[in-house]
Short mmCIF file of C-alpha atoms in Angstrom, two decimals:
data_model
loop_
_atom_site.label_atom_id
_atom_site.label_comp_id
_atom_site.label_asym_id
_atom_site.label_seq_id
_atom_site.Cartn_x
_atom_site.Cartn_y
_atom_site.Cartn_z
CA MET A 1 12.33 24.55 -102.75
CA ARG A 2 14.99 26.94 -101.70
CA LEU A 3 15.35 28.47 -98.24
CA PRO A 4 17.28 31.74 -97.34
CA LEU A 5 20.16 31.43 -94.71
CA SER A 6 20.62 35.21 -94.30
CA HIS A 7 23.69 36.74 -95.52
CA THR A 8 25.81 34.56 -93.92
CA ASN A 9 28.18 31.37 -94.77
CA SER A 10 28.21 28.06 -93.41
CA LEU A 11 31.25 29.17 -90.88
CA GLY A 12 28.54 31.98 -89.85
CA ARG A 13 30.74 35.05 -91.22
CA ALA A 14 29.19 37.93 -93.21
CA MET A 15 29.47 37.54 -97.22
CA ALA A 16 29.29 41.25 -98.40
CA GLY A 17 26.29 41.29 -101.17
CA HIS A 18 25.35 37.61 -101.08
CA GLN A 19 22.51 35.76 -99.92
CA VAL A 20 22.83 32.26 -99.26
CA PHE A 21 20.51 29.28 -100.49
CA VAL A 22 20.27 26.08 -99.24
CA THR A 23 18.37 23.06 -101.23
CA PRO A 24 16.70 20.80 -98.36
CA GLY A 25 17.75 17.17 -99.08
CA ILE A 26 14.93 14.36 -99.96
CA TYR A 27 15.49 13.20 -96.31
CA THR A 28 14.84 16.36 -95.09
CA MET A 29 11.51 16.72 -97.17
CA ARG A 30 10.37 13.18 -96.27
CA LEU A 31 10.94 14.10 -92.73
CA ILE A 32 8.68 17.22 -92.76
CA ALA A 33 5.77 15.20 -95.06
CA VAL A 34 6.20 12.43 -92.10
CA LEU A 35 5.97 15.35 -89.22
CA ALA A 36 2.81 16.96 -91.31
CA ALA A 37 0.83 13.78 -91.64
CA ALA A 38 1.40 12.83 -87.76
CA LEU A 39 -0.06 15.79 -86.55
CA SER A 40 -3.61 14.39 -87.58
CA PHE A 41 -5.51 11.37 -88.43
CA ALA A 42 -5.57 10.76 -92.29
CA THR A 43 -8.82 10.21 -92.77
CA THR A 44 -9.43 6.77 -95.21
CA ALA A 45 -11.36 6.74 -98.23
CA ALA A 46 -15.12 8.33 -97.82
CA VAL A 47 -16.72 5.01 -98.53
CA ALA A 48 -14.87 2.42 -96.81
CA GLU A 49 -16.33 -1.35 -96.19
CA ALA A 50 -16.16 -2.95 -93.29
CA VAL A 51 -13.11 -5.19 -92.58
CA ASP A 52 -13.17 -8.16 -90.78
CA TYR A 53 -10.47 -10.51 -89.96
CA SER A 54 -8.89 -12.85 -86.95
CA LEU A 55 -5.66 -12.76 -84.69
CA PRO A 56 -4.69 -14.63 -82.01
CA ASP A 57 -3.87 -13.16 -78.38
CA LEU A 58 -1.16 -14.05 -76.39
CA SER A 59 -3.16 -16.92 -74.72
CA GLY A 60 -4.25 -18.40 -78.29
CA GLU A 61 -7.57 -16.73 -78.00
CA MET A 62 -8.90 -15.78 -81.30
CA HIS A 63 -10.21 -12.31 -81.70
CA SER A 64 -12.21 -10.52 -84.66
CA LEU A 65 -12.92 -7.07 -85.41
CA GLU A 66 -16.45 -8.27 -86.14
CA ASP A 67 -16.36 -9.23 -82.14
CA TYR A 68 -16.18 -5.64 -81.52
CA ARG A 69 -19.31 -4.22 -84.01
CA GLY A 70 -21.03 -1.32 -82.35
CA LYS A 71 -17.70 0.15 -80.82
CA TRP A 72 -15.07 1.95 -82.43
CA VAL A 73 -12.04 0.16 -82.75
CA ILE A 74 -8.55 1.23 -82.02
CA VAL A 75 -6.00 -1.08 -83.66
CA ASN A 76 -2.56 0.14 -83.04
CA TYR A 77 0.42 -1.85 -84.49
CA TRP A 78 3.80 -1.87 -82.71
CA ALA A 79 7.03 -3.99 -81.45
CA THR A 80 8.36 -4.13 -78.49
CA TRP A 81 11.84 -2.58 -79.81
CA CYS A 82 9.87 1.23 -80.87
CA PRO A 83 10.52 3.80 -78.58
CA PRO A 84 7.50 5.82 -79.77
CA CYS A 85 5.39 2.44 -79.34
CA GLN A 86 6.53 2.56 -75.99
CA GLU A 87 5.71 6.00 -75.03
CA GLU A 88 1.98 5.71 -76.62
CA ILE A 89 1.41 2.77 -74.27
CA PRO A 90 0.22 4.61 -71.06
CA ASP A 91 -2.37 6.59 -73.41
CA LEU A 92 -3.56 3.38 -75.16
CA VAL A 93 -4.03 2.25 -71.69
CA GLU A 94 -6.10 4.90 -70.38
CA PHE A 95 -8.47 5.32 -73.26
CA HIS A 96 -9.07 1.61 -73.51
CA ASP A 97 -9.55 1.36 -69.43
CA GLN A 98 -11.82 4.43 -69.45
CA HIS A 99 -14.02 3.06 -72.67
CA LYS A 100 -13.65 -0.56 -72.63
CA ASP A 101 -17.37 -1.03 -70.94
CA GLY A 102 -19.21 1.64 -72.77
CA ASP A 103 -17.99 3.00 -76.66
CA ALA A 104 -14.42 2.07 -78.09
CA VAL A 105 -11.68 -0.53 -76.70
CA VAL A 106 -8.01 -0.54 -77.75
CA LEU A 107 -6.92 -3.81 -79.57
CA GLY A 108 -2.76 -4.16 -80.01
CA ILE A 109 -1.02 -5.74 -82.67
CA ASN A 110 2.51 -6.63 -82.20
CA TYR A 111 3.99 -6.59 -85.36
CA GLU A 112 7.36 -8.65 -85.18
CA ASP A 113 9.24 -11.75 -84.66
CA ILE A 114 9.57 -12.05 -81.26
CA GLY A 115 9.44 -14.70 -78.47
CA GLN A 116 5.88 -15.53 -76.86
CA GLN A 117 7.66 -15.41 -73.31
CA GLN A 118 9.33 -12.28 -74.29
CA LEU A 119 6.46 -10.48 -75.59
CA SER A 120 4.28 -11.68 -72.30
CA THR A 121 7.05 -10.37 -70.04
CA PHE A 122 6.83 -6.98 -72.23
CA VAL A 123 3.18 -6.90 -72.08
CA ASP A 124 3.42 -7.28 -67.94
CA SER A 125 6.12 -4.67 -67.86
CA PHE A 126 4.14 -1.89 -69.48
CA LEU A 127 0.84 -3.07 -67.29
CA ILE A 128 -0.92 -3.56 -70.83
CA SER A 129 -4.41 -3.93 -70.24
CA TYR A 130 -5.96 -4.16 -73.98
CA PRO A 131 -5.90 -7.20 -75.76
CA VAL A 132 -2.66 -7.85 -77.34
CA LEU A 133 -2.65 -9.79 -80.82
CA ARG A 134 -0.18 -11.36 -82.54
CA SER A 135 0.53 -10.56 -86.34
CA ASP A 136 3.74 -11.66 -88.55
CA PRO A 137 5.27 -8.54 -90.28
CA VAL A 138 3.32 -8.45 -94.00
CA ALA A 139 3.79 -6.03 -96.82
CA VAL A 140 -0.11 -5.49 -96.44
CA THR A 141 -2.62 -6.27 -93.50
CA PRO A 142 -6.28 -6.27 -93.95
CA LEU A 143 -6.54 -2.67 -93.09
CA GLY A 144 -3.73 -1.23 -95.20
CA SER A 145 -0.48 -0.87 -95.59
CA ILE A 146 2.31 -0.36 -92.25
CA PRO A 147 4.81 2.04 -93.50
CA GLY A 148 6.29 2.51 -89.61
CA LEU A 149 5.33 1.98 -86.21
CA PRO A 150 3.43 2.74 -84.92
CA THR A 151 0.88 2.83 -87.11
CA THR A 152 -3.18 2.95 -85.64
CA PHE A 153 -6.10 3.02 -87.62
CA ILE A 154 -9.29 3.97 -86.20
CA ILE A 155 -12.53 1.45 -87.05
CA ALA A 156 -15.90 2.88 -87.11
CA PRO A 157 -18.94 0.80 -85.16
CA ASP A 158 -20.06 -0.24 -88.23
CA GLY A 159 -16.68 -1.86 -89.03
CA SER A 160 -15.41 0.55 -91.36
CA PRO A 161 -11.89 1.85 -91.33
CA VAL A 162 -12.65 5.73 -91.09
CA ALA A 163 -8.39 6.98 -90.21
CA ARG A 164 -4.81 6.08 -89.99
CA GLN A 165 -2.18 7.49 -88.20
CA VAL A 166 1.88 6.35 -88.59
CA GLY A 167 3.65 7.93 -85.25
CA PRO A 168 2.30 8.19 -82.05
CA VAL A 169 -1.15 8.37 -80.89
CA THR A 170 -2.68 10.37 -77.39
CA ARG A 171 -5.35 9.60 -75.47
CA LYS A 172 -6.65 13.05 -76.18
CA GLN A 173 -6.18 12.78 -80.04
CA LEU A 174 -8.02 9.42 -80.28
CA GLU A 175 -10.92 11.28 -77.89
CA ASP A 176 -11.27 14.00 -79.86
CA TYR A 177 -11.02 12.49 -83.13
CA ILE A 178 -14.04 9.86 -82.02
CA LYS A 179 -15.81 12.93 -80.84
CA LYS A 180 -15.50 14.89 -83.85
CA LYS A 181 -17.13 11.59 -86.23
CA LYS A 182 -19.87 11.32 -83.57
CA GLN A 183 -21.01 14.78 -83.99
CA GLN A 184 -20.86 14.57 -87.78
CA ARG A 185 -22.72 11.57 -87.80
CA ASN A 186 -25.63 12.88 -85.28
CA PRO A 187 -25.67 16.76 -86.33
CA GLY A 188 -27.54 18.48 -83.80
#
């Protein structure tokens, strides 16, 4: 792919009769691909099977995806050192607080090697109201790979994963996606 830069050289001087082209580097192309992917949730396989696994929360209580069957579950992999993760926390808290007694919950999965006290302090300082679970960073989780943080999976009420997004999410994106999926399941 070659992009025209008009008739100027890298110093901005006019180049009579020449057109300058730049070939974007691999990192530029990857950045474009990541940004395009981050604009919307990627739908997972058309016939995804229900997934279940359990992880402990900060007080040691086990949480299983099965515990939330019948609700939409937002599974958010994140880390305390990740600025985009920190950016999305208020939206995830707002989404969880608005939906937890109804149709959806958020499960935050801390995906780093961090001390219990340090993580608890972080959770308290960010006023995180949804369950925060602990997981060692692994190459592939039961929901799939985690190519970057944050990574969010949406689990349908039947327990099947229906979407994944790498990059931050907003409350509005989550609500719009779930609304669209509900309409597709119940047209009319």
